[in-house]
Amino acid sequence: RAAGDTLAEAEWAALPVADVSVEEDGPVDIQIWKPFRMTFSRPQSDTVERFYEKVAARRSGSSPNKRNKGNRRDELGRPTGFAQAINEPIVVQLLDSDDAPLSAGLALCAAFGLGQAAVLAIGAQRFRVRVNKPRVVEIRCEGRPLVGLPLIPVVQESCFCDPEAVRWEWQREVDGNIVSRERRYIPTEADIGSPLKVVARPPLIGDEAEAKLAGVDEDASAALFKFEFEVDRGPWDVACSRARSAELQSFREAWLLGNPSPPSPPRMSSSSAAEGVAAERGRGTEVLRVVSYNVLADTYRHSWSDIFPYCNPAFYRPELRLQHARFELANYDADILCLQEIDRRWFENYWNLHFGYDGYIGHYTEKVGQKSTEGCALFVRKDAFEVIEFRDVHLSSKPRAVRADGFVVEAALEELMERQPNLKDLWDRLGTIGQLGLLRSRTDPTRVVLVVNTHLYFAEMARHVKVLQAALILEEANAMLEKATKTLGVRPSMLLCGDLNSEMSTAAVQFLLDGSLSSAHPDWVLGSMFKWGRDTDKADAREMEKALASARPGGPLSQLARTTSAESSSGSIYSTQEDVAYRLRRVQRIQRCLTTLDQGANPSANPARHPARGSADAVAAAYQNSRGKSLEVALRTALVSGETYKTSPVIAAAQLVLDAEFANAELDVSLSEILPLKRSTLEKATVAATAFAKQCEREMEALVEEQKKVRPFGSPSPSSSSSGSSSSSSAPRSDEWEQDGMMAALGGLGIALRHPFKFKSAYKAVPAFTNFVAGYVATLDWILFDERGLERVGSAKLPGRDIVEKHIALPSREFPSDHLLLAADLAWTTPPSSSSSQPRGEKMDAEAIAKKKEEAIAKKKEEDEKKKAAKEAENAKKAVELAAAAESKQRAEAESTTSGLDVQWDVEGVGVSLDIWRQKKAGGAPKVVLWLHGGGWKFGTHHTMPSFLRSLVEAGYAIASVGYRKSGTAKFPACLHDCKTVLRWLRSTDGHGLDTKSITVIGNSAGGHLAALLGVTAGIEELEGGELGFREASSTVAGVVSIAGVYDLNGTCLDRENGKTCEAFLLGGPLNSLEDAVIASANPIDQVGKGEPSPPVLLIHGNEDEEVPYEQSEVFCKALLESGVDASLVTIPRGRHPLFGNMAKRGLEVEREEVRDVWKEALETRILSFLDSINTV
């Protein structure tokens, strides 16, 4: 407010505030907090007069706030609402900055959204109107406050402010001190014992006085987050990470110095206090550090009480576990982080934030086709690598058909699934994914590495699935690598990390390390027996419960034993895969039952969190609870409660009777013998299970021998292959880099496979375990590298059993996951290029290296330019897609308040169509506005309605949107003929209920060109298009509104010799090939004064329009005025080219906020006033 206003600046600023929120598609919300409280919401289309009525009614009590129900009182202490009505009249006014009342017919969206209302007066009380006050609605901060570990909050919701620009305040609640004003805060020793809270305020606006008026420092504008826990001391040396990383660093330093004997590392300790994150490790240009870690997805926490009964739930709460895992990872200061089982929520709200602050760029890929919301995350240190490309591989997608580019594994898999329906059924259910990251060294552009991160399928028996998934990932990686080699001029090195759910002896790992796999490998046979959803512990429990229900009451439990037709009294060997699979399953079940019962017989070996599940007392208690009923009743009680043989000794005992007795008829074991959990009884069952397992092994060997007789297509005779060897000659491999490639040959139950990489493990000796839980210990996690581009420097030693078993198993107080983290340092060797014949390991001389660097730098520059162009094209494509989605939404919203009529007819093979939108419950016949969309005469659709037209519908007008023919279908004047035909049809047809005496046309861009032609060509016969029908009616319009229209094609066509410009498509050829008369017939400026007198014309144009020069409107307006036409030009300062229809997002959404407001005023208020003036006349 300038000095001298009716209401002084200081006086206006001191008024109590009426906060108004006006969003583009929402209602107008108003809140008053003092001296009395009032909140209500009105549609944007409400008039100021209607607003006055509602406010007066609310204050007088005749229209109570239902939420108050008369319980509140006004500033004089009088009850409001139904309790007592105020008799005196309430005068309500909206005043502008000059203290003048606003027009009663003005829409609320214009009164508030365009900033016309400055003061709201309710009776004698005045309020300062504040529109769209910036607010931070909600923030969160994940992670427990621990000394030395950073906390980073996230804005969950904000209004009218940039969430990335909010101001932060960290407060210590015990003394109220503000300890930091940065977004990230690291608690200190001084914070111990005190709760922390963080406040987020909107960004400052202007100077102090402006900020105060905007309310950005008010408490109501800020969001507060309080931590549940007080600040505690930092974590222990989580998972021995400090000691492990220090040992790894010692290997690194020794390697850099050429010393094969590194200094002794510090001794691992699981209880030493952490003094902060690892010190700088002296990053060298020759060495890269990679970490692979399955962090255990929180989405599965609901089942952890059963899977990890030994772990205190307090230790696997996410806010603590996240911080511990982050501390562990930070200690290694890796260049590449490959993480598995990352929850989408934690990636967005925790991992990506924290590692982003640490200098990483992250990429997340979620598993597909599953209810779980977890996946893999790949983080790359930005100062070490440039990310050339991230790519996702969805391994559960349908295999592609055989293609010229050699995806042979996919083709073989498709054939195998046709032979094995169980595999096909399983494959469709998998959600496994892989990540590929192509990275280039910042210090040496000739050093490129392709990183693979994955988490393969978990089922133990589905080993064939894992090797197939590994082969598919390598096939995709090989294709990406070959393309990168051609593009970059150097062949990338290869790195594969992840939780492969596969041990050293399995086909998947042997295939990766050996380079090939025989189609006769035992895992193909084992996998062929696997079926989705069969033989789970829960399924067995359901079957047992069903059998108990049908058994003879009081009968022996042995009656429940399952039998098969293949079993004979002599115990003959099964001869089919299904039989062997059934017997293998029983072996596994016996072993698991023995584990459960052994824990019960020796409770000291496993002081679980649920001791009643693992002790003989628990079994006795179960039978006491049965109140003397039969043993079957007690067993059924355990089954009904949801227990299985994995969790209940009672069920495990019964299941062991069934399986062991069935395995060996000579073992006479009853339920009563098992239940006391005698050691002798368990030993007898163990002996029987061992014998049973050996029998299954013999049967498996017989099936493998049969499989060896099947020769894969295209491979040598299997006679030369060694039994059970994964590198048999049925899948030979080459030692030549250039000649290597992916190979796959179907044979019987399996596929002979070969890949071109020479993988080695980053761990010289295979770790004893990487996954350690009660009842299962295995090495499942791997870091593999191709030895032709990288070499091993050192690896972080894993904790031993003595450390892990201090708390039974993983996870625990000191280990946040059930997996151990793998970390390794790898050194670059000289990577051979695709055309090099240099022997592996031989060094290149300095001159060759320098030349290769120069070539790589030049190629990188060229690649960057291509990427920039591709990015621009991609952004343009996304803009169109977003616009289509936005316009679909607008149309849906319009249809919710308007009724539509889709009109089509065909005249002599020419189709003409239009949509009519009007209010559903409009009284009388509304005036018609003809809408002509833009799109360069080639694109666009008449089926969508821009938001500013909705305001015209709400004001009582009907919109007729014309689907004129595009330039790709017919040349000019076809599009003009269609528009005039629609005008004549509207005036010739009854039944549509419209007032067509006075029709105004509105057009934008190309539509503005046609709208202008409708205004200036009335009565020109050759442009009428009477052959399309309704010749007797008039095609004149009462007014023209043209928004950024084209009025002189000679001024917009920059290349008159180009036949592919919009103007050339419209007219039928390059402009320099056309006669001047043809061009003039389509130029509105050349038609001025030639037809009947033109109606009033309103031109709207932005003076920074990048598509149609602003001068077009200036010149056209001048020509109209000189010919006596009532014309005016509304200039949008700094306005660009607006597009509506299916490209709305390309228009007003990219304008600056102040420009959008001017556009909105012009498109709604000025156009409505123009229409009203025409129809009033």
PDB file of C-alpha atoms in Angstrom, residues 823-945:
ATOM      1  CA  ALA A 823      33.117 -54.902   1.155  1.00  0.00           C
ATOM      2  CA  ALA A 824      36.084 -55.105  -1.201  1.00  0.00           C
ATOM      3  CA  ASP A 825      38.714 -52.894  -2.825  1.00  0.00           C
ATOM      4  CA  LEU A 826      39.331 -53.547  -6.503  1.00  0.00           C
ATOM      5  CA  ALA A 827      42.038 -52.063  -8.725  1.00  0.00           C
ATOM      6  CA  TRP A 828      41.744 -51.175 -12.370  1.00  0.00           C
ATOM      7  CA  THR A 829      43.787 -53.108 -14.868  1.00  0.00           C
ATOM      8  CA  THR A 830      44.162 -51.796 -18.407  1.00  0.00           C
ATOM      9  CA  PRO A 831      40.801 -52.642 -20.018  1.00  0.00           C
ATOM     10  CA  PRO A 832      41.154 -53.949 -23.563  1.00  0.00           C
ATOM     11  CA  SER A 833      39.158 -52.121 -26.219  1.00  0.00           C
ATOM     12  CA  SER A 834      36.828 -53.977 -28.541  1.00  0.00           C
ATOM     13  CA  SER A 835      39.415 -53.924 -31.356  1.00  0.00           C
ATOM     14  CA  SER A 836      42.512 -54.588 -29.275  1.00  0.00           C
ATOM     15  CA  SER A 837      44.467 -57.823 -29.468  1.00  0.00           C
ATOM     16  CA  GLN A 838      46.610 -56.949 -26.478  1.00  0.00           C
ATOM     17  CA  PRO A 839      47.146 -59.937 -24.142  1.00  0.00           C
ATOM     18  CA  ARG A 840      45.379 -59.788 -20.816  1.00  0.00           C
ATOM     19  CA  GLY A 841      47.436 -58.211 -18.040  1.00  0.00           C
ATOM     20  CA  GLU A 842      49.994 -56.521 -20.346  1.00  0.00           C
ATOM     21  CA  LYS A 843      50.443 -52.794 -19.545  1.00  0.00           C
ATOM     22  CA  MET A 844      49.990 -50.114 -22.192  1.00  0.00           C
ATOM     23  CA  ASP A 845      52.777 -47.550 -22.629  1.00  0.00           C
ATOM     24  CA  ALA A 846      52.293 -43.902 -21.621  1.00  0.00           C
ATOM     25  CA  GLU A 847      51.843 -42.659 -25.186  1.00  0.00           C
ATOM     26  CA  ALA A 848      49.122 -45.203 -25.923  1.00  0.00           C
ATOM     27  CA  ILE A 849      47.327 -44.359 -22.698  1.00  0.00           C
ATOM     28  CA  ALA A 850      47.452 -40.626 -23.459  1.00  0.00           C
ATOM     29  CA  LYS A 851      46.116 -41.216 -26.960  1.00  0.00           C
ATOM     30  CA  LYS A 852      43.316 -43.383 -25.664  1.00  0.00           C
ATOM     31  CA  LYS A 853      42.412 -40.729 -23.088  1.00  0.00           C
ATOM     32  CA  GLU A 854      42.201 -38.051 -25.796  1.00  0.00           C
ATOM     33  CA  GLU A 855      39.965 -40.283 -27.906  1.00  0.00           C
ATOM     34  CA  ALA A 856      37.742 -41.050 -24.927  1.00  0.00           C
ATOM     35  CA  ILE A 857      37.461 -37.344 -23.999  1.00  0.00           C
ATOM     36  CA  ALA A 858      36.496 -36.418 -27.557  1.00  0.00           C
ATOM     37  CA  LYS A 859      33.979 -39.243 -27.695  1.00  0.00           C
ATOM     38  CA  LYS A 860      32.578 -38.178 -24.316  1.00  0.00           C
ATOM     39  CA  LYS A 861      32.074 -34.619 -25.575  1.00  0.00           C
ATOM     40  CA  GLU A 862      30.206 -35.907 -28.608  1.00  0.00           C
ATOM     41  CA  GLU A 863      28.166 -38.211 -26.404  1.00  0.00           C
ATOM     42  CA  ASP A 864      27.252 -35.358 -24.032  1.00  0.00           C
ATOM     43  CA  GLU A 865      25.889 -33.337 -26.954  1.00  0.00           C
ATOM     44  CA  LYS A 866      23.787 -36.310 -28.080  1.00  0.00           C
ATOM     45  CA  LYS A 867      22.539 -36.863 -24.557  1.00  0.00           C
ATOM     46  CA  LYS A 868      21.590 -33.201 -24.282  1.00  0.00           C
ATOM     47  CA  ALA A 869      19.591 -33.370 -27.499  1.00  0.00           C
ATOM     48  CA  ALA A 870      17.949 -36.621 -26.427  1.00  0.00           C
ATOM     49  CA  LYS A 871      17.091 -35.110 -23.057  1.00  0.00           C
ATOM     50  CA  GLU A 872      15.431 -32.129 -24.702  1.00  0.00           C
ATOM     51  CA  ALA A 873      13.406 -34.444 -26.909  1.00  0.00           C
ATOM     52  CA  GLU A 874      12.457 -36.557 -23.907  1.00  0.00           C
ATOM     53  CA  ASN A 875      11.375 -33.480 -21.955  1.00  0.00           C
ATOM     54  CA  ALA A 876       9.213 -32.338 -24.855  1.00  0.00           C
ATOM     55  CA  LYS A 877       7.612 -35.767 -25.036  1.00  0.00           C
ATOM     56  CA  LYS A 878       6.963 -35.797 -21.308  1.00  0.00           C
ATOM     57  CA  ALA A 879       5.438 -32.335 -21.517  1.00  0.00           C
ATOM     58  CA  VAL A 880       2.929 -33.570 -24.081  1.00  0.00           C
ATOM     59  CA  GLU A 881       2.140 -36.664 -21.984  1.00  0.00           C
ATOM     60  CA  LEU A 882       1.663 -34.602 -18.845  1.00  0.00           C
ATOM     61  CA  ALA A 883      -0.519 -32.196 -20.744  1.00  0.00           C
ATOM     62  CA  ALA A 884      -2.708 -35.018 -22.014  1.00  0.00           C
ATOM     63  CA  ALA A 885      -3.132 -36.349 -18.480  1.00  0.00           C
ATOM     64  CA  ALA A 886      -3.872 -32.889 -17.135  1.00  0.00           C
ATOM     65  CA  GLU A 887      -6.423 -32.158 -19.843  1.00  0.00           C
ATOM     66  CA  SER A 888      -8.120 -35.522 -19.211  1.00  0.00           C
ATOM     67  CA  LYS A 889      -8.421 -34.541 -15.583  1.00  0.00           C
ATOM     68  CA  GLN A 890      -9.815 -31.136 -16.533  1.00  0.00           C
ATOM     69  CA  ARG A 891     -12.347 -32.736 -18.797  1.00  0.00           C
ATOM     70  CA  ALA A 892     -13.443 -35.152 -16.065  1.00  0.00           C
ATOM     71  CA  GLU A 893     -13.857 -32.243 -13.678  1.00  0.00           C
ATOM     72  CA  ALA A 894     -15.780 -30.268 -16.263  1.00  0.00           C
ATOM     73  CA  GLU A 895     -18.104 -33.186 -16.868  1.00  0.00           C
ATOM     74  CA  SER A 896     -18.842 -33.361 -13.160  1.00  0.00           C
ATOM     75  CA  THR A 897     -20.458 -29.892 -13.306  1.00  0.00           C
ATOM     76  CA  THR A 898     -21.588 -29.697 -16.929  1.00  0.00           C
ATOM     77  CA  SER A 899     -23.553 -31.808 -19.328  1.00  0.00           C
ATOM     78  CA  GLY A 900     -21.989 -32.673 -22.679  1.00  0.00           C
ATOM     79  CA  LEU A 901     -23.398 -33.340 -26.137  1.00  0.00           C
ATOM     80  CA  ASP A 902     -21.233 -34.981 -28.795  1.00  0.00           C
ATOM     81  CA  VAL A 903     -22.642 -34.067 -32.232  1.00  0.00           C
ATOM     82  CA  GLN A 904     -21.430 -35.649 -35.479  1.00  0.00           C
ATOM     83  CA  TRP A 905     -22.700 -35.709 -39.036  1.00  0.00           C
ATOM     84  CA  ASP A 906     -21.379 -36.627 -42.438  1.00  0.00           C
ATOM     85  CA  VAL A 907     -21.939 -34.590 -45.617  1.00  0.00           C
ATOM     86  CA  GLU A 908     -20.637 -35.964 -48.912  1.00  0.00           C
ATOM     87  CA  GLY A 909     -17.938 -37.948 -47.154  1.00  0.00           C
ATOM     88  CA  VAL A 910     -16.854 -35.067 -44.922  1.00  0.00           C
ATOM     89  CA  GLY A 911     -17.243 -35.661 -41.176  1.00  0.00           C
ATOM     90  CA  VAL A 912     -18.026 -32.679 -38.975  1.00  0.00           C
ATOM     91  CA  SER A 913     -18.221 -32.903 -35.175  1.00  0.00           C
ATOM     92  CA  LEU A 914     -18.536 -30.725 -32.109  1.00  0.00           C
ATOM     93  CA  ASP A 915     -18.973 -31.056 -28.354  1.00  0.00           C
ATOM     94  CA  ILE A 916     -21.448 -28.883 -26.453  1.00  0.00           C
ATOM     95  CA  TRP A 917     -20.896 -28.165 -22.757  1.00  0.00           C
ATOM     96  CA  ARG A 918     -23.453 -26.417 -20.583  1.00  0.00           C
ATOM     97  CA  GLN A 919     -24.632 -26.344 -16.982  1.00  0.00           C
ATOM     98  CA  LYS A 920     -26.639 -29.402 -15.991  1.00  0.00           C
ATOM     99  CA  LYS A 921     -29.382 -27.407 -14.313  1.00  0.00           C
ATOM    100  CA  ALA A 922     -29.215 -24.167 -16.269  1.00  0.00           C
ATOM    101  CA  GLY A 923     -32.498 -22.288 -16.609  1.00  0.00           C
ATOM    102  CA  GLY A 924     -33.508 -21.027 -20.032  1.00  0.00           C
ATOM    103  CA  ALA A 925     -31.498 -21.135 -23.250  1.00  0.00           C
ATOM    104  CA  PRO A 926     -27.862 -20.122 -22.699  1.00  0.00           C
ATOM    105  CA  LYS A 927     -25.879 -17.976 -25.114  1.00  0.00           C
ATOM    106  CA  VAL A 928     -23.339 -19.851 -27.237  1.00  0.00           C
ATOM    107  CA  VAL A 929     -19.560 -19.460 -27.331  1.00  0.00           C
ATOM    108  CA  LEU A 930     -17.775 -21.250 -30.186  1.00  0.00           C
ATOM    109  CA  TRP A 931     -14.373 -22.658 -29.062  1.00  0.00           C
ATOM    110  CA  LEU A 932     -11.604 -23.368 -31.594  1.00  0.00           C
ATOM    111  CA  HIS A 933      -8.594 -25.187 -30.152  1.00  0.00           C
ATOM    112  CA  GLY A 934      -4.977 -24.652 -31.171  1.00  0.00           C
ATOM    113  CA  GLY A 935      -2.246 -27.015 -32.311  1.00  0.00           C
ATOM    114  CA  GLY A 936      -0.713 -25.615 -35.511  1.00  0.00           C
ATOM    115  CA  TRP A 937      -3.747 -26.774 -37.563  1.00  0.00           C
ATOM    116  CA  LYS A 938      -2.241 -30.315 -37.247  1.00  0.00           C
ATOM    117  CA  PHE A 939      -2.784 -31.351 -33.638  1.00  0.00           C
ATOM    118  CA  GLY A 940      -5.148 -30.806 -30.738  1.00  0.00           C
ATOM    119  CA  THR A 941      -8.597 -32.083 -29.861  1.00  0.00           C
ATOM    120  CA  HIS A 942     -12.004 -30.527 -29.377  1.00  0.00           C
ATOM    121  CA  HIS A 943     -12.918 -33.044 -26.659  1.00  0.00           C
ATOM    122  CA  THR A 944     -11.192 -31.171 -23.820  1.00  0.00           C
ATOM    123  CA  MET A 945     -12.184 -27.886 -22.195  1.00  0.00           C
TER     124      MET A 945
END
